[in-house]
């Protein structure tokens, strides 16, 4: 269910950018599709109401019962039958009830180029990126000083949130927010090298979140960075969407990046 956790976490960052404090439910997100697929996660949750984690907390046994992705080993782990909840009336009622209690929805999902500079420019605006890597050796013993050791091509897909980046003496590193709990990395976060981004990043998306009742009032009067394209931010003077400056640190001023 890493696709659901990373999707809801990316939603949560967008919600904070709306000056709201709710946390969305990865369980509700997962209930709409139940497959290890970012495409399915996005398609089945686009414009769907998503409830809060308080309303529907994650239940791994139920998540396994909702699993519709083929072979998995979760049934033996949790003592349930994989996929058995698909037509369970009680579960269908819970999904419908959570839909009715939905607070936010993802109104758009935009695929990004798999390019480190583009990622850095987007993250510099404060947006998170919903992403997937081909990973290997991400367990705690391979993380030192908050950085995941570089890994080989013998890897498998895993969805995460990219939450930021930093520049070090050895190059840029990108901040992963993982779904493996607070004991992983530094309270659930760790950095990967730019080399691993270039070699192993498989998917990257930005998402736009709105309250389920409709766009926030500010969206009708004043643009925010989330209203702009993946390579744009709001101009510091005109208030219109303009192309990001190459250094990704400063906003354009009347369309200009050099002062």
PDB file of C-alpha atoms in Angstrom:
ATOM      1  CA  UNK A   1       0.000   0.000   0.000  1.00  0.00           C
ATOM      2  CA  UNK A   2       2.988   2.314  -0.409  1.00  0.00           C
ATOM      3  CA  UNK A   3       1.171   3.976  -3.312  1.00  0.00           C
ATOM      4  CA  UNK A   4      -1.671   4.986  -0.960  1.00  0.00           C
ATOM      5  CA  UNK A   5       0.596   6.198   1.845  1.00  0.00           C
ATOM      6  CA  UNK A   6       2.704   8.322  -0.493  1.00  0.00           C
ATOM      7  CA  UNK A   7      -0.392   9.682  -2.257  1.00  0.00           C
ATOM      8  CA  UNK A   8      -2.063  10.739   1.000  1.00  0.00           C
ATOM      9  CA  UNK A   9       1.200  12.181   2.362  1.00  0.00           C
ATOM     10  CA  UNK A  10       1.645  14.289  -0.765  1.00  0.00           C
ATOM     11  CA  UNK A  11      -1.955  15.418  -0.313  1.00  0.00           C
ATOM     12  CA  UNK A  12      -1.187  16.397   3.282  1.00  0.00           C
ATOM     13  CA  UNK A  13       1.612  18.729   2.222  1.00  0.00           C
ATOM     14  CA  UNK A  14      -0.717  20.379  -0.301  1.00  0.00           C
ATOM     15  CA  UNK A  15      -3.322  20.726   2.460  1.00  0.00           C
ATOM     16  CA  UNK A  16      -0.794  22.512   4.688  1.00  0.00           C
ATOM     17  CA  UNK A  17      -0.194  24.912   1.799  1.00  0.00           C
ATOM     18  CA  UNK A  18      -3.903  25.734   1.986  1.00  0.00           C
ATOM     19  CA  UNK A  19      -3.376  26.649   5.671  1.00  0.00           C
ATOM     20  CA  UNK A  20      -5.350  23.592   6.780  1.00  0.00           C
ATOM     21  CA  UNK A  21      -4.245  20.978   9.316  1.00  0.00           C
ATOM     22  CA  UNK A  22      -6.177  17.816   8.410  1.00  0.00           C
ATOM     23  CA  UNK A  23      -4.372  14.553   7.663  1.00  0.00           C
ATOM     24  CA  UNK A  24      -5.857  12.328   4.973  1.00  0.00           C
ATOM     25  CA  UNK A  25      -6.538   8.606   5.259  1.00  0.00           C
ATOM     26  CA  UNK A  26      -4.262   6.270   3.260  1.00  0.00           C
ATOM     27  CA  UNK A  27      -6.744   3.504   4.099  1.00  0.00           C
ATOM     28  CA  UNK A  28      -9.491   5.370   2.276  1.00  0.00           C
ATOM     29  CA  UNK A  29      -7.184   6.072  -0.660  1.00  0.00           C
ATOM     30  CA  UNK A  30      -6.235   2.359  -0.853  1.00  0.00           C
ATOM     31  CA  UNK A  31      -9.870   1.237  -0.685  1.00  0.00           C
ATOM     32  CA  UNK A  32     -10.559   2.836  -4.073  1.00  0.00           C
ATOM     33  CA  UNK A  33      -8.153   0.597  -6.020  1.00  0.00           C
ATOM     34  CA  UNK A  34      -6.153  -1.934  -3.915  1.00  0.00           C
ATOM     35  CA  UNK A  35      -3.317  -2.517  -6.419  1.00  0.00           C
ATOM     36  CA  UNK A  36       0.437  -1.824  -6.262  1.00  0.00           C
ATOM     37  CA  UNK A  37       0.118   0.700  -9.105  1.00  0.00           C
ATOM     38  CA  UNK A  38       0.599   4.464  -9.124  1.00  0.00           C
ATOM     39  CA  UNK A  39      -1.547   4.688 -12.256  1.00  0.00           C
ATOM     40  CA  UNK A  40      -4.430   2.924 -10.515  1.00  0.00           C
ATOM     41  CA  UNK A  41      -3.959   5.001  -7.365  1.00  0.00           C
ATOM     42  CA  UNK A  42      -4.121   8.246  -9.311  1.00  0.00           C
ATOM     43  CA  UNK A  43      -6.904   7.299 -11.703  1.00  0.00           C
ATOM     44  CA  UNK A  44      -9.197   5.843  -9.041  1.00  0.00           C
ATOM     45  CA  UNK A  45      -8.716   8.718  -6.587  1.00  0.00           C
ATOM     46  CA  UNK A  46      -8.779  11.694  -8.957  1.00  0.00           C
ATOM     47  CA  UNK A  47     -11.655  13.988  -7.933  1.00  0.00           C
ATOM     48  CA  UNK A  48     -12.765  11.460  -5.308  1.00  0.00           C
ATOM     49  CA  UNK A  49     -13.546  12.741  -1.796  1.00  0.00           C
ATOM     50  CA  UNK A  50     -10.881  11.616   0.682  1.00  0.00           C
ATOM     51  CA  UNK A  51     -11.656  11.477   4.382  1.00  0.00           C
ATOM     52  CA  UNK A  52      -9.315  12.102   7.303  1.00  0.00           C
ATOM     53  CA  UNK A  53      -7.078   9.560   9.001  1.00  0.00           C
ATOM     54  CA  UNK A  54      -9.028  10.215  12.192  1.00  0.00           C
ATOM     55  CA  UNK A  55     -12.159   8.935  10.472  1.00  0.00           C
ATOM     56  CA  UNK A  56     -10.507   5.843   8.962  1.00  0.00           C
ATOM     57  CA  UNK A  57      -7.137   4.801  10.374  1.00  0.00           C
ATOM     58  CA  UNK A  58      -4.949   2.314   8.534  1.00  0.00           C
ATOM     59  CA  UNK A  59      -5.824  -1.348   9.156  1.00  0.00           C
ATOM     60  CA  UNK A  60      -3.209  -3.698   7.605  1.00  0.00           C
ATOM     61  CA  UNK A  61      -5.447  -6.780   7.787  1.00  0.00           C
ATOM     62  CA  UNK A  62      -8.246  -4.965   5.980  1.00  0.00           C
ATOM     63  CA  UNK A  63      -5.748  -3.521   3.509  1.00  0.00           C
ATOM     64  CA  UNK A  64      -4.729  -7.094   2.710  1.00  0.00           C
ATOM     65  CA  UNK A  65      -8.372  -8.103   2.265  1.00  0.00           C
ATOM     66  CA  UNK A  66      -8.738  -5.207  -0.186  1.00  0.00           C
ATOM     67  CA  UNK A  67      -5.610  -6.211  -2.106  1.00  0.00           C
ATOM     68  CA  UNK A  68      -6.414  -6.887  -5.756  1.00  0.00           C
ATOM     69  CA  UNK A  69      -2.920  -6.971  -7.221  1.00  0.00           C
ATOM     70  CA  UNK A  70      -2.272 -10.683  -7.644  1.00  0.00           C
ATOM     71  CA  UNK A  71       0.346 -12.637  -5.716  1.00  0.00           C
ATOM     72  CA  UNK A  72       1.207 -11.296  -2.263  1.00  0.00           C
ATOM     73  CA  UNK A  73       2.104 -12.763   1.127  1.00  0.00           C
ATOM     74  CA  UNK A  74      -0.020 -10.527   3.341  1.00  0.00           C
ATOM     75  CA  UNK A  75      -2.805 -13.082   3.838  1.00  0.00           C
ATOM     76  CA  UNK A  76      -0.626 -15.466   5.787  1.00  0.00           C
ATOM     77  CA  UNK A  77       0.898 -12.575   7.718  1.00  0.00           C
ATOM     78  CA  UNK A  78      -2.478 -11.256   8.940  1.00  0.00           C
ATOM     79  CA  UNK A  79      -4.550 -14.428   8.885  1.00  0.00           C
ATOM     80  CA  UNK A  80      -6.977 -13.216   6.222  1.00  0.00           C
ATOM     81  CA  UNK A  81      -7.807 -14.003   2.592  1.00  0.00           C
ATOM     82  CA  UNK A  82      -6.314 -11.545   0.122  1.00  0.00           C
ATOM     83  CA  UNK A  83      -8.972  -9.757  -1.905  1.00  0.00           C
ATOM     84  CA  UNK A  84     -11.838 -11.102   0.211  1.00  0.00           C
ATOM     85  CA  UNK A  85     -13.173  -7.611   1.051  1.00  0.00           C
ATOM     86  CA  UNK A  86     -13.941  -6.627  -2.532  1.00  0.00           C
ATOM     87  CA  UNK A  87     -17.619  -7.576  -2.265  1.00  0.00           C
ATOM     88  CA  UNK A  88     -17.987  -7.471   1.524  1.00  0.00           C
ATOM     89  CA  UNK A  89     -21.133  -5.376   2.243  1.00  0.00           C
ATOM     90  CA  UNK A  90     -19.706  -4.011   5.493  1.00  0.00           C
ATOM     91  CA  UNK A  91     -16.543  -2.849   3.767  1.00  0.00           C
ATOM     92  CA  UNK A  92     -18.480  -1.343   0.865  1.00  0.00           C
ATOM     93  CA  UNK A  93     -20.591   0.533   3.406  1.00  0.00           C
ATOM     94  CA  UNK A  94     -17.440   1.805   5.129  1.00  0.00           C
ATOM     95  CA  UNK A  95     -16.026   3.040   1.823  1.00  0.00           C
ATOM     96  CA  UNK A  96     -19.287   4.778   0.929  1.00  0.00           C
ATOM     97  CA  UNK A  97     -19.488   6.330   4.383  1.00  0.00           C
ATOM     98  CA  UNK A  98     -15.910   7.599   4.114  1.00  0.00           C
ATOM     99  CA  UNK A  99     -16.652   9.013   0.666  1.00  0.00           C
ATOM    100  CA  UNK A 100     -19.547  10.916   2.230  1.00  0.00           C
ATOM    101  CA  UNK A 101     -17.200  12.262   4.915  1.00  0.00           C
ATOM    102  CA  UNK A 102     -14.553  13.289   2.389  1.00  0.00           C
ATOM    103  CA  UNK A 103     -12.864  16.597   3.173  1.00  0.00           C
ATOM    104  CA  UNK A 104     -10.423  17.023   0.276  1.00  0.00           C
ATOM    105  CA  UNK A 105     -10.007  15.835  -3.289  1.00  0.00           C
ATOM    106  CA  UNK A 106      -7.152  15.760  -5.780  1.00  0.00           C
ATOM    107  CA  UNK A 107      -8.320  17.875  -8.707  1.00  0.00           C
ATOM    108  CA  UNK A 108      -5.312  17.270 -10.959  1.00  0.00           C
ATOM    109  CA  UNK A 109      -2.256  15.021 -11.238  1.00  0.00           C
ATOM    110  CA  UNK A 110       0.587  16.147 -13.489  1.00  0.00           C
ATOM    111  CA  UNK A 111       3.379  13.857 -14.596  1.00  0.00           C
ATOM    112  CA  UNK A 112       6.836  15.430 -14.395  1.00  0.00           C
ATOM    113  CA  UNK A 113      10.006  14.817 -16.396  1.00  0.00           C
ATOM    114  CA  UNK A 114      12.412  12.465 -14.602  1.00  0.00           C
ATOM    115  CA  UNK A 115      14.984  15.204 -14.283  1.00  0.00           C
ATOM    116  CA  UNK A 116      16.858  16.192 -11.122  1.00  0.00           C
ATOM    117  CA  UNK A 117      16.883  19.914 -11.954  1.00  0.00           C
ATOM    118  CA  UNK A 118      13.124  19.941 -12.523  1.00  0.00           C
ATOM    119  CA  UNK A 119      12.577  18.089  -9.253  1.00  0.00           C
ATOM    120  CA  UNK A 120      14.722  20.603  -7.376  1.00  0.00           C
ATOM    121  CA  UNK A 121      12.891  23.553  -8.935  1.00  0.00           C
ATOM    122  CA  UNK A 122       9.521  22.102  -7.973  1.00  0.00           C
ATOM    123  CA  UNK A 123      10.562  21.192  -4.432  1.00  0.00           C
ATOM    124  CA  UNK A 124      12.017  24.687  -3.964  1.00  0.00           C
ATOM    125  CA  UNK A 125       8.494  26.116  -4.307  1.00  0.00           C
ATOM    126  CA  UNK A 126       7.374  24.096  -1.277  1.00  0.00           C
ATOM    127  CA  UNK A 127       5.456  21.475  -3.225  1.00  0.00           C
ATOM    128  CA  UNK A 128       5.991  17.785  -2.576  1.00  0.00           C
ATOM    129  CA  UNK A 129       6.408  15.274  -5.386  1.00  0.00           C
ATOM    130  CA  UNK A 130       4.612  11.940  -5.486  1.00  0.00           C
ATOM    131  CA  UNK A 131       7.297   9.602  -6.755  1.00  0.00           C
ATOM    132  CA  UNK A 132       8.475   6.020  -7.161  1.00  0.00           C
ATOM    133  CA  UNK A 133      11.956   4.532  -7.183  1.00  0.00           C
ATOM    134  CA  UNK A 134      13.350   1.151  -8.032  1.00  0.00           C
ATOM    135  CA  UNK A 135      14.852   0.435  -4.612  1.00  0.00           C
ATOM    136  CA  UNK A 136      17.251  -1.984  -2.955  1.00  0.00           C
ATOM    137  CA  UNK A 137      18.882  -1.930   0.483  1.00  0.00           C
ATOM    138  CA  UNK A 138      16.682   0.739   2.034  1.00  0.00           C
ATOM    139  CA  UNK A 139      16.593  -0.944   5.447  1.00  0.00           C
ATOM    140  CA  UNK A 140      17.918   0.918   8.473  1.00  0.00           C
ATOM    141  CA  UNK A 141      21.369  -0.672   8.363  1.00  0.00           C
ATOM    142  CA  UNK A 142      22.023   0.937   4.966  1.00  0.00           C
ATOM    143  CA  UNK A 143      21.189   4.438   6.223  1.00  0.00           C
ATOM    144  CA  UNK A 144      24.072   6.421   7.723  1.00  0.00           C
ATOM    145  CA  UNK A 145      23.780  10.002   8.971  1.00  0.00           C
ATOM    146  CA  UNK A 146      20.334  10.200   7.421  1.00  0.00           C
ATOM    147  CA  UNK A 147      21.499   9.177   3.921  1.00  0.00           C
ATOM    148  CA  UNK A 148      20.591   5.953   2.109  1.00  0.00           C
ATOM    149  CA  UNK A 149      23.635   4.255   0.604  1.00  0.00           C
ATOM    150  CA  UNK A 150      23.686   4.078  -3.189  1.00  0.00           C
ATOM    151  CA  UNK A 151      22.312   0.804  -4.560  1.00  0.00           C
ATOM    152  CA  UNK A 152      22.522  -1.424  -7.631  1.00  0.00           C
ATOM    153  CA  UNK A 153      20.093  -2.258 -10.452  1.00  0.00           C
ATOM    154  CA  UNK A 154      18.797  -5.360  -8.639  1.00  0.00           C
ATOM    155  CA  UNK A 155      15.766  -3.485  -7.333  1.00  0.00           C
ATOM    156  CA  UNK A 156      11.968  -3.331  -7.144  1.00  0.00           C
ATOM    157  CA  UNK A 157       9.415  -0.504  -7.256  1.00  0.00           C
ATOM    158  CA  UNK A 158       8.429   1.533  -4.195  1.00  0.00           C
ATOM    159  CA  UNK A 159       6.299   4.698  -3.976  1.00  0.00           C
ATOM    160  CA  UNK A 160       7.289   7.569  -1.664  1.00  0.00           C
ATOM    161  CA  UNK A 161       6.932  11.324  -1.242  1.00  0.00           C
ATOM    162  CA  UNK A 162       9.851  13.557  -2.172  1.00  0.00           C
ATOM    163  CA  UNK A 163       9.756  16.363   0.371  1.00  0.00           C
ATOM    164  CA  UNK A 164      12.811  18.502  -0.381  1.00  0.00           C
ATOM    165  CA  UNK A 165      16.479  18.577  -1.337  1.00  0.00           C
ATOM    166  CA  UNK A 166      19.798  19.939  -0.123  1.00  0.00           C
ATOM    167  CA  UNK A 167      23.189  20.691  -1.640  1.00  0.00           C
ATOM    168  CA  UNK A 168      26.218  19.061   0.007  1.00  0.00           C
ATOM    169  CA  UNK A 169      29.940  18.956  -0.695  1.00  0.00           C
ATOM    170  CA  UNK A 170      29.363  15.719  -2.624  1.00  0.00           C
ATOM    171  CA  UNK A 171      26.372  16.970  -4.625  1.00  0.00           C
ATOM    172  CA  UNK A 172      22.612  17.305  -4.268  1.00  0.00           C
ATOM    173  CA  UNK A 173      20.593  14.931  -2.134  1.00  0.00           C
ATOM    174  CA  UNK A 174      16.797  14.517  -2.268  1.00  0.00           C
ATOM    175  CA  UNK A 175      14.667  14.017   0.829  1.00  0.00           C
ATOM    176  CA  UNK A 176      12.489  10.896   0.898  1.00  0.00           C
ATOM    177  CA  UNK A 177       9.468  10.659   3.187  1.00  0.00           C
ATOM    178  CA  UNK A 178       8.880   6.933   3.513  1.00  0.00           C
ATOM    179  CA  UNK A 179       5.908   4.959   4.839  1.00  0.00           C
ATOM    180  CA  UNK A 180       7.872   2.484   6.957  1.00  0.00           C
ATOM    181  CA  UNK A 181       7.287   4.206  10.284  1.00  0.00           C
ATOM    182  CA  UNK A 182       9.138   6.712  12.476  1.00  0.00           C
ATOM    183  CA  UNK A 183      11.979   4.305  13.285  1.00  0.00           C
ATOM    184  CA  UNK A 184      13.088   4.292   9.658  1.00  0.00           C
ATOM    185  CA  UNK A 185      15.788   6.858   8.844  1.00  0.00           C
ATOM    186  CA  UNK A 186      15.302  10.092  10.736  1.00  0.00           C
ATOM    187  CA  UNK A 187      11.690   9.879  11.950  1.00  0.00           C
ATOM    188  CA  UNK A 188      10.620   8.434   8.589  1.00  0.00           C
ATOM    189  CA  UNK A 189      12.860  10.604   6.399  1.00  0.00           C
ATOM    190  CA  UNK A 190      16.194   9.989   4.646  1.00  0.00           C
ATOM    191  CA  UNK A 191      18.139  11.434   1.735  1.00  0.00           C
ATOM    192  CA  UNK A 192      19.104   9.777  -1.553  1.00  0.00           C
ATOM    193  CA  UNK A 193      21.886  10.976  -3.814  1.00  0.00           C
ATOM    194  CA  UNK A 194      21.241  12.742  -7.109  1.00  0.00           C
ATOM    195  CA  UNK A 195      23.001   9.830  -8.798  1.00  0.00           C
ATOM    196  CA  UNK A 196      20.272   7.487  -7.515  1.00  0.00           C
ATOM    197  CA  UNK A 197      17.566   9.910  -8.657  1.00  0.00           C
ATOM    198  CA  UNK A 198      19.025   9.891 -12.158  1.00  0.00           C
ATOM    199  CA  UNK A 199      19.441   6.112 -12.151  1.00  0.00           C
ATOM    200  CA  UNK A 200      16.418   4.779 -10.286  1.00  0.00           C
ATOM    201  CA  UNK A 201      13.568   7.340 -10.291  1.00  0.00           C
ATOM    202  CA  UNK A 202      10.673   5.731 -12.174  1.00  0.00           C
ATOM    203  CA  UNK A 203       7.734   8.138 -11.770  1.00  0.00           C
ATOM    204  CA  UNK A 204       7.215  11.692 -10.515  1.00  0.00           C
ATOM    205  CA  UNK A 205       3.973  13.661 -10.223  1.00  0.00           C
ATOM    206  CA  UNK A 206       2.713  16.886  -8.726  1.00  0.00           C
ATOM    207  CA  UNK A 207      -0.839  16.973  -7.428  1.00  0.00           C
ATOM    208  CA  UNK A 208      -3.327  19.772  -6.786  1.00  0.00           C
ATOM    209  CA  UNK A 209      -5.649  19.463  -3.792  1.00  0.00           C
ATOM    210  CA  UNK A 210      -8.886  21.330  -3.142  1.00  0.00           C
ATOM    211  CA  UNK A 211     -11.482  21.146  -0.383  1.00  0.00           C
ATOM    212  CA  UNK A 212     -14.215  18.704  -1.341  1.00  0.00           C
ATOM    213  CA  UNK A 213     -16.747  21.544  -1.196  1.00  0.00           C
ATOM    214  CA  UNK A 214     -14.842  23.350  -3.979  1.00  0.00           C
ATOM    215  CA  UNK A 215     -11.822  25.585  -4.492  1.00  0.00           C
ATOM    216  CA  UNK A 216     -10.768  27.783  -1.588  1.00  0.00           C
ATOM    217  CA  UNK A 217     -11.784  31.396  -1.987  1.00  0.00           C
ATOM    218  CA  UNK A 218      -8.196  32.509  -2.507  1.00  0.00           C
ATOM    219  CA  UNK A 219      -8.013  30.475  -5.698  1.00  0.00           C
ATOM    220  CA  UNK A 220     -10.627  32.667  -7.341  1.00  0.00           C
ATOM    221  CA  UNK A 221      -8.855  35.915  -6.466  1.00  0.00           C
ATOM    222  CA  UNK A 222      -5.172  35.182  -5.996  1.00  0.00           C
ATOM    223  CA  UNK A 223      -3.041  32.481  -7.576  1.00  0.00           C
ATOM    224  CA  UNK A 224      -0.752  30.234  -5.548  1.00  0.00           C
ATOM    225  CA  UNK A 225       2.174  28.129  -6.801  1.00  0.00           C
ATOM    226  CA  UNK A 226      -0.099  25.078  -6.772  1.00  0.00           C
ATOM    227  CA  UNK A 227      -2.273  26.737  -9.424  1.00  0.00           C
ATOM    228  CA  UNK A 228       0.692  26.986 -11.794  1.00  0.00           C
ATOM    229  CA  UNK A 229       2.354  24.357 -13.977  1.00  0.00           C
ATOM    230  CA  UNK A 230       5.128  22.090 -12.715  1.00  0.00           C
ATOM    231  CA  UNK A 231       7.801  24.484 -14.079  1.00  0.00           C
ATOM    232  CA  UNK A 232       6.083  27.699 -12.989  1.00  0.00           C
ATOM    233  CA  UNK A 233       5.613  29.800  -9.843  1.00  0.00           C
ATOM    234  CA  UNK A 234       3.675  32.982  -9.091  1.00  0.00           C
ATOM    235  CA  UNK A 235       5.537  36.101 -10.204  1.00  0.00           C
ATOM    236  CA  UNK A 236       6.529  38.325  -7.272  1.00  0.00           C
ATOM    237  CA  UNK A 237       4.966  41.465  -8.770  1.00  0.00           C
ATOM    238  CA  UNK A 238       2.395  40.557 -11.415  1.00  0.00           C
ATOM    239  CA  UNK A 239       0.874  37.705  -9.406  1.00  0.00           C
ATOM    240  CA  UNK A 240       0.669  35.599 -12.584  1.00  0.00           C
ATOM    241  CA  UNK A 241       2.183  32.193 -13.274  1.00  0.00           C
ATOM    242  CA  UNK A 242       5.664  32.575 -14.750  1.00  0.00           C
ATOM    243  CA  UNK A 243       8.468  30.164 -15.609  1.00  0.00           C
ATOM    244  CA  UNK A 244      10.725  29.346 -12.659  1.00  0.00           C
ATOM    245  CA  UNK A 245      14.088  31.051 -12.460  1.00  0.00           C
ATOM    246  CA  UNK A 246      16.959  28.757 -13.367  1.00  0.00           C
ATOM    247  CA  UNK A 247      18.457  28.848  -9.871  1.00  0.00           C
ATOM    248  CA  UNK A 248      15.040  27.805  -8.430  1.00  0.00           C
ATOM    249  CA  UNK A 249      15.641  29.951  -5.337  1.00  0.00           C
ATOM    250  CA  UNK A 250      14.102  33.307  -6.277  1.00  0.00           C
ATOM    251  CA  UNK A 251      10.785  34.157  -7.897  1.00  0.00           C
ATOM    252  CA  UNK A 252      10.631  36.000 -11.204  1.00  0.00           C
ATOM    253  CA  UNK A 253       9.877  39.712 -10.849  1.00  0.00           C
ATOM    254  CA  UNK A 254       7.732  41.001 -13.706  1.00  0.00           C
ATOM    255  CA  UNK A 255       8.937  37.975 -15.655  1.00  0.00           C
ATOM    256  CA  UNK A 256      12.616  38.700 -15.003  1.00  0.00           C
ATOM    257  CA  UNK A 257      15.095  36.547 -13.100  1.00  0.00           C
ATOM    258  CA  UNK A 258      18.153  38.821 -13.216  1.00  0.00           C
ATOM    259  CA  UNK A 259      18.321  41.933 -11.083  1.00  0.00           C
TER     260      UNK A 259
END
